[in-house]
PDB file of C-alpha atoms in Angstrom:
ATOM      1  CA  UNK A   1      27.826 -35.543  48.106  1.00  0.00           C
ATOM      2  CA  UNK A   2      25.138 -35.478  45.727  1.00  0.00           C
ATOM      3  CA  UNK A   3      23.127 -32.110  45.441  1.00  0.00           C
ATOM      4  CA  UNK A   4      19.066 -31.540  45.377  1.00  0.00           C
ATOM      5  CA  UNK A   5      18.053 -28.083  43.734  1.00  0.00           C
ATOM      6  CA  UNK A   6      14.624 -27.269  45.572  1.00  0.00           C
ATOM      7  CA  UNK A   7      12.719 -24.773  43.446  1.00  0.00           C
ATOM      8  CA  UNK A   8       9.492 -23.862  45.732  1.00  0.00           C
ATOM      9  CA  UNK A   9       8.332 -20.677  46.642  1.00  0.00           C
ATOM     10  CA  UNK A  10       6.775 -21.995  50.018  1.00  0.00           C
ATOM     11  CA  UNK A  11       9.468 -21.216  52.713  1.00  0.00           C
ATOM     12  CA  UNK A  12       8.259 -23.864  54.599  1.00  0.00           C
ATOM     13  CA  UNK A  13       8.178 -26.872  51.834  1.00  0.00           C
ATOM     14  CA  UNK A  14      11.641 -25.648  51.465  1.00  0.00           C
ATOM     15  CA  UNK A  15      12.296 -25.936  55.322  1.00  0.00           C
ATOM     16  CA  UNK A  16      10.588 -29.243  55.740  1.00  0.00           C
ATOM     17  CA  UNK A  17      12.171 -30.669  52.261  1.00  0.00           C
ATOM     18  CA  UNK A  18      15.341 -29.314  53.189  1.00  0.00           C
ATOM     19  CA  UNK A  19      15.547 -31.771  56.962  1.00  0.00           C
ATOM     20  CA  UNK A  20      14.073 -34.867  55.253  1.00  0.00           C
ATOM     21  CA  UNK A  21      16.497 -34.957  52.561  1.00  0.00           C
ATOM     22  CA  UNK A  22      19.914 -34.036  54.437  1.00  0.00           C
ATOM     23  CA  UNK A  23      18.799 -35.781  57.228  1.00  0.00           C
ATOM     24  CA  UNK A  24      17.140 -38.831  55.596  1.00  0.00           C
ATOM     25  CA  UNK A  25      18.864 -38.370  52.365  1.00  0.00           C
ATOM     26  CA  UNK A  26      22.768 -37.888  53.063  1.00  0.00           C
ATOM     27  CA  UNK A  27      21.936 -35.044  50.243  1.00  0.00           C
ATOM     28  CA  UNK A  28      23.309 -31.458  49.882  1.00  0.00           C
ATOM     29  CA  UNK A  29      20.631 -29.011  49.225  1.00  0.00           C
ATOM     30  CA  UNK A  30      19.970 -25.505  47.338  1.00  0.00           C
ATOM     31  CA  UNK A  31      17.484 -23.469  46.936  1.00  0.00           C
ATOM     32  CA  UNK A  32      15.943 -20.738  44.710  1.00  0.00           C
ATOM     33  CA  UNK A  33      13.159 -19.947  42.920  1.00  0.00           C
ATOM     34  CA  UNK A  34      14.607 -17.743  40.893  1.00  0.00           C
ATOM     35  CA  UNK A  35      14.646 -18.772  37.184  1.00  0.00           C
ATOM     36  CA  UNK A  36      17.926 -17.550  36.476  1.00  0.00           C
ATOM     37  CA  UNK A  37      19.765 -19.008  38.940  1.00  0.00           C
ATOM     38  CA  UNK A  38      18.193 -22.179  38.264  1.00  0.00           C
ATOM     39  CA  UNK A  39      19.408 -22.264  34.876  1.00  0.00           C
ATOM     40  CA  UNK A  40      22.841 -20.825  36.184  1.00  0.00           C
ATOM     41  CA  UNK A  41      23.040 -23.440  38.962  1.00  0.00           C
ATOM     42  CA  UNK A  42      21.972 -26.929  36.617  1.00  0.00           C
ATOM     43  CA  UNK A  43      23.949 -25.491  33.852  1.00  0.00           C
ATOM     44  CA  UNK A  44      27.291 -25.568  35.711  1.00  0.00           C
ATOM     45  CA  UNK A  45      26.469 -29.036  36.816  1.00  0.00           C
ATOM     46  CA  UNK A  46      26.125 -27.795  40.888  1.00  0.00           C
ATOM     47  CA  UNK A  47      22.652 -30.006  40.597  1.00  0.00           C
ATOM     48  CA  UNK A  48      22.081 -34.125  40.464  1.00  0.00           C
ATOM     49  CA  UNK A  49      18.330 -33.549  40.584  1.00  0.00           C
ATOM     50  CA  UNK A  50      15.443 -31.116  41.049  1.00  0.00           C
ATOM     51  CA  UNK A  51      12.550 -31.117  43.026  1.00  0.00           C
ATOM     52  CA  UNK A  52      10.623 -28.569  41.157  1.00  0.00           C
ATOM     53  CA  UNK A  53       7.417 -26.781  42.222  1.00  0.00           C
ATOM     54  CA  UNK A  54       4.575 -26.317  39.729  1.00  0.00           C
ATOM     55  CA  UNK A  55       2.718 -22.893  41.179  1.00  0.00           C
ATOM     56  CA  UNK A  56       5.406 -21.122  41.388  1.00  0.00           C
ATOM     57  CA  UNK A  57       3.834 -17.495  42.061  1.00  0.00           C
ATOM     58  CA  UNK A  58       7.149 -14.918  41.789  1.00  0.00           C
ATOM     59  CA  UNK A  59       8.975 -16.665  39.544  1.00  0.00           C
ATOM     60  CA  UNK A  60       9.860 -14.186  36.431  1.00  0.00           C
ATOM     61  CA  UNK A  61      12.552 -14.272  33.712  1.00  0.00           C
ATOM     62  CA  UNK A  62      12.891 -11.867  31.207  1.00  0.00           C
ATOM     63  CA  UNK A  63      10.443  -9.987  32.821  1.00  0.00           C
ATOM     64  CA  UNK A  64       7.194 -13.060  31.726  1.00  0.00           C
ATOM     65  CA  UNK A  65       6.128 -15.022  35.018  1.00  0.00           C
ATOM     66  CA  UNK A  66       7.089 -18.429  34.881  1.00  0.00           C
ATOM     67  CA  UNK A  67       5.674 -21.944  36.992  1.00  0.00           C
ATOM     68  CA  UNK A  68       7.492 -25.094  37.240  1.00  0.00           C
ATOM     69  CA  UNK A  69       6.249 -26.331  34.208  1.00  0.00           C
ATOM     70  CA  UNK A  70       7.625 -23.995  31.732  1.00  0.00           C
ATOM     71  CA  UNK A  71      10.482 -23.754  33.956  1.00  0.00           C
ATOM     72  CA  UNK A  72      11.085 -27.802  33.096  1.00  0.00           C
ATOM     73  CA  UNK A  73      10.624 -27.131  29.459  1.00  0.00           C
ATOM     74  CA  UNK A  74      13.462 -24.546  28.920  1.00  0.00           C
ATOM     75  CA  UNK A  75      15.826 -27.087  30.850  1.00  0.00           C
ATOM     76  CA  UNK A  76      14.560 -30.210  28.972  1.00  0.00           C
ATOM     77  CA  UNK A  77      14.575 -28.184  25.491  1.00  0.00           C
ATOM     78  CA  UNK A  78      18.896 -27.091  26.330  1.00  0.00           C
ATOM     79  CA  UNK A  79      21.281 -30.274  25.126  1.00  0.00           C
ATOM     80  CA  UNK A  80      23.268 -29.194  28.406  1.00  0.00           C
ATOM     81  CA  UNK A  81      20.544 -29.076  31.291  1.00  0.00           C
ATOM     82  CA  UNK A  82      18.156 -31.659  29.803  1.00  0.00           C
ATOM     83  CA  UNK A  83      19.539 -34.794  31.232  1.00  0.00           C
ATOM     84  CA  UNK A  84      19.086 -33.511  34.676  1.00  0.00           C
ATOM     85  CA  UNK A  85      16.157 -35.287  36.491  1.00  0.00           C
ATOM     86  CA  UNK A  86      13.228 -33.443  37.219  1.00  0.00           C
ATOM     87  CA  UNK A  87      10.553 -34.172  39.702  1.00  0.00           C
ATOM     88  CA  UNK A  88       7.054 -31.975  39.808  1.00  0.00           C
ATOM     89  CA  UNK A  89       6.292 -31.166  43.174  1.00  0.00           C
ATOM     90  CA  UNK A  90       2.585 -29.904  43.227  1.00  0.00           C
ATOM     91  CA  UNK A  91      -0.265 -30.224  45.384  1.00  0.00           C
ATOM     92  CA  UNK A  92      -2.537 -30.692  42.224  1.00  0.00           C
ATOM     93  CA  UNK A  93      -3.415 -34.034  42.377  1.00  0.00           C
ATOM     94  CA  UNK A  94      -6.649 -33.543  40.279  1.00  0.00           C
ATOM     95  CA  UNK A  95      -7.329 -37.179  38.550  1.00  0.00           C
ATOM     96  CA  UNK A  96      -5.119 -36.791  35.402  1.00  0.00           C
ATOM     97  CA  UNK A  97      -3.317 -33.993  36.748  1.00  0.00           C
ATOM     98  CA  UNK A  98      -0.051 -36.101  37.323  1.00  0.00           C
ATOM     99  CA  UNK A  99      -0.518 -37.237  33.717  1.00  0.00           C
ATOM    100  CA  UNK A 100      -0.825 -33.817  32.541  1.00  0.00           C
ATOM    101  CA  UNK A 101       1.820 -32.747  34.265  1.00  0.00           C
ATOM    102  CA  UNK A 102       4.279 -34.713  33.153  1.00  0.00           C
ATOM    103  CA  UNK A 103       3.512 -34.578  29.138  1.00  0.00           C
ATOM    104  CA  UNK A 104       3.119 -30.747  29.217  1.00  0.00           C
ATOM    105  CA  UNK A 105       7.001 -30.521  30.620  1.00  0.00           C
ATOM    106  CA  UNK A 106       8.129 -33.507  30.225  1.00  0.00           C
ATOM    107  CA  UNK A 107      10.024 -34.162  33.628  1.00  0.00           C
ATOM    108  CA  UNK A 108      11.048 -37.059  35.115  1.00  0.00           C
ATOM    109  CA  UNK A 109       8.732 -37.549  37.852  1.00  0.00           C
ATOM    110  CA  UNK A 110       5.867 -36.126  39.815  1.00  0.00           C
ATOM    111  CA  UNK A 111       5.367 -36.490  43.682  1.00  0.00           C
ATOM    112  CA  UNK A 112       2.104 -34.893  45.338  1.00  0.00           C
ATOM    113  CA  UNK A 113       2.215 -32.781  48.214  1.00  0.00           C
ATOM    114  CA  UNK A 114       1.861 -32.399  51.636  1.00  0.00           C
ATOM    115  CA  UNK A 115       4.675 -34.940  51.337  1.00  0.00           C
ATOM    116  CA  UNK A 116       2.774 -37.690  53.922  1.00  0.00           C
ATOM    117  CA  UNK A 117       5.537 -40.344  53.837  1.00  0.00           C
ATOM    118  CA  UNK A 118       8.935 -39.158  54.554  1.00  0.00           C
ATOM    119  CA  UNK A 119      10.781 -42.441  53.674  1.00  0.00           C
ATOM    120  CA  UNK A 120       8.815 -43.151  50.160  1.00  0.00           C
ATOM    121  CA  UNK A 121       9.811 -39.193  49.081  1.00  0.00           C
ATOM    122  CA  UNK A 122      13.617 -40.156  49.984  1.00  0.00           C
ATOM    123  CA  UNK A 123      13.332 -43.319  48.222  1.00  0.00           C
ATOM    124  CA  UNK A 124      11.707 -41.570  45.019  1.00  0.00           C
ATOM    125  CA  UNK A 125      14.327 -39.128  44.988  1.00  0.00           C
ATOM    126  CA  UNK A 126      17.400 -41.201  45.552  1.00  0.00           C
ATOM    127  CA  UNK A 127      16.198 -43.688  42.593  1.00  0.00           C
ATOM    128  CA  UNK A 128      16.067 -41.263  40.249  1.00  0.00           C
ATOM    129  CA  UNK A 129      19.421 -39.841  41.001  1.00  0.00           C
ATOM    130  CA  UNK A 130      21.630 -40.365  38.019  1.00  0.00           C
ATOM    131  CA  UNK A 131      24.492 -42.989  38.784  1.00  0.00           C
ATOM    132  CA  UNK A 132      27.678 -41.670  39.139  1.00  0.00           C
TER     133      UNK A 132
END
């Protein structure tokens, strides 16, 4: 089964992400928002993709605050973690936000939140899955 990393600090984005991918999906799911488990966890290959939140507001490691974006950086920047989709999930959705977004940290894919249709979010997520 194929495995979705959710980094959010919202409990209930994590909740509602959580259904409409194992449910919807036929994906496994973890969570954290801690930055170094998610290096732990993509490292060691226990993650096909991440959905990864942009504000992320308690997200520290080495003792700096971290968001989503820098978080996508380190993982893009290591030989090991950087072939790992990533998809920003942010409710900016300024005009040229998404844009933005995606040059600063240079993930994979961007989808804007409140997620409104459950099917499209599935479908993004499932064609960007790496073939295995």
């Amino acid at each position: 089964m194929r495995t979705v990393l959710i980094v959010e600090d919202e409990p209930s984005n994590v909740i509602v992400f959580s259904k409409i991918l194992t449910r919807r999906g036929g994906l496994a799911v973890k969570h954290t928002e801690n930055v170094q488990e998610v290096m732990q966890i993509v490292d060691s290959g226990e993650a096909d993709i991440i959905l990864m939140d942009v504000d992320l507001r308690n997200s520290r490691y080495q003792g700096k605050a971290m968001n989503g974006i820098q978080i996508t950086q380190m993982l893009k920047a290591n030989p090991q973690t950087a072939k790992v989709p990533v998809i920003l999930v942010t409710a900016s959705v300024m005009e040229g936000d998404r844009e933005n977004f995606l040059k600063l940290s240079g993930a994979d894919g961007y989808i804007p939140k409140p997620v409104i249709d459950q099917q499209e979010f599935v479908a993004q997520i499932l064609a960007m899955l790496p073939k295995s």
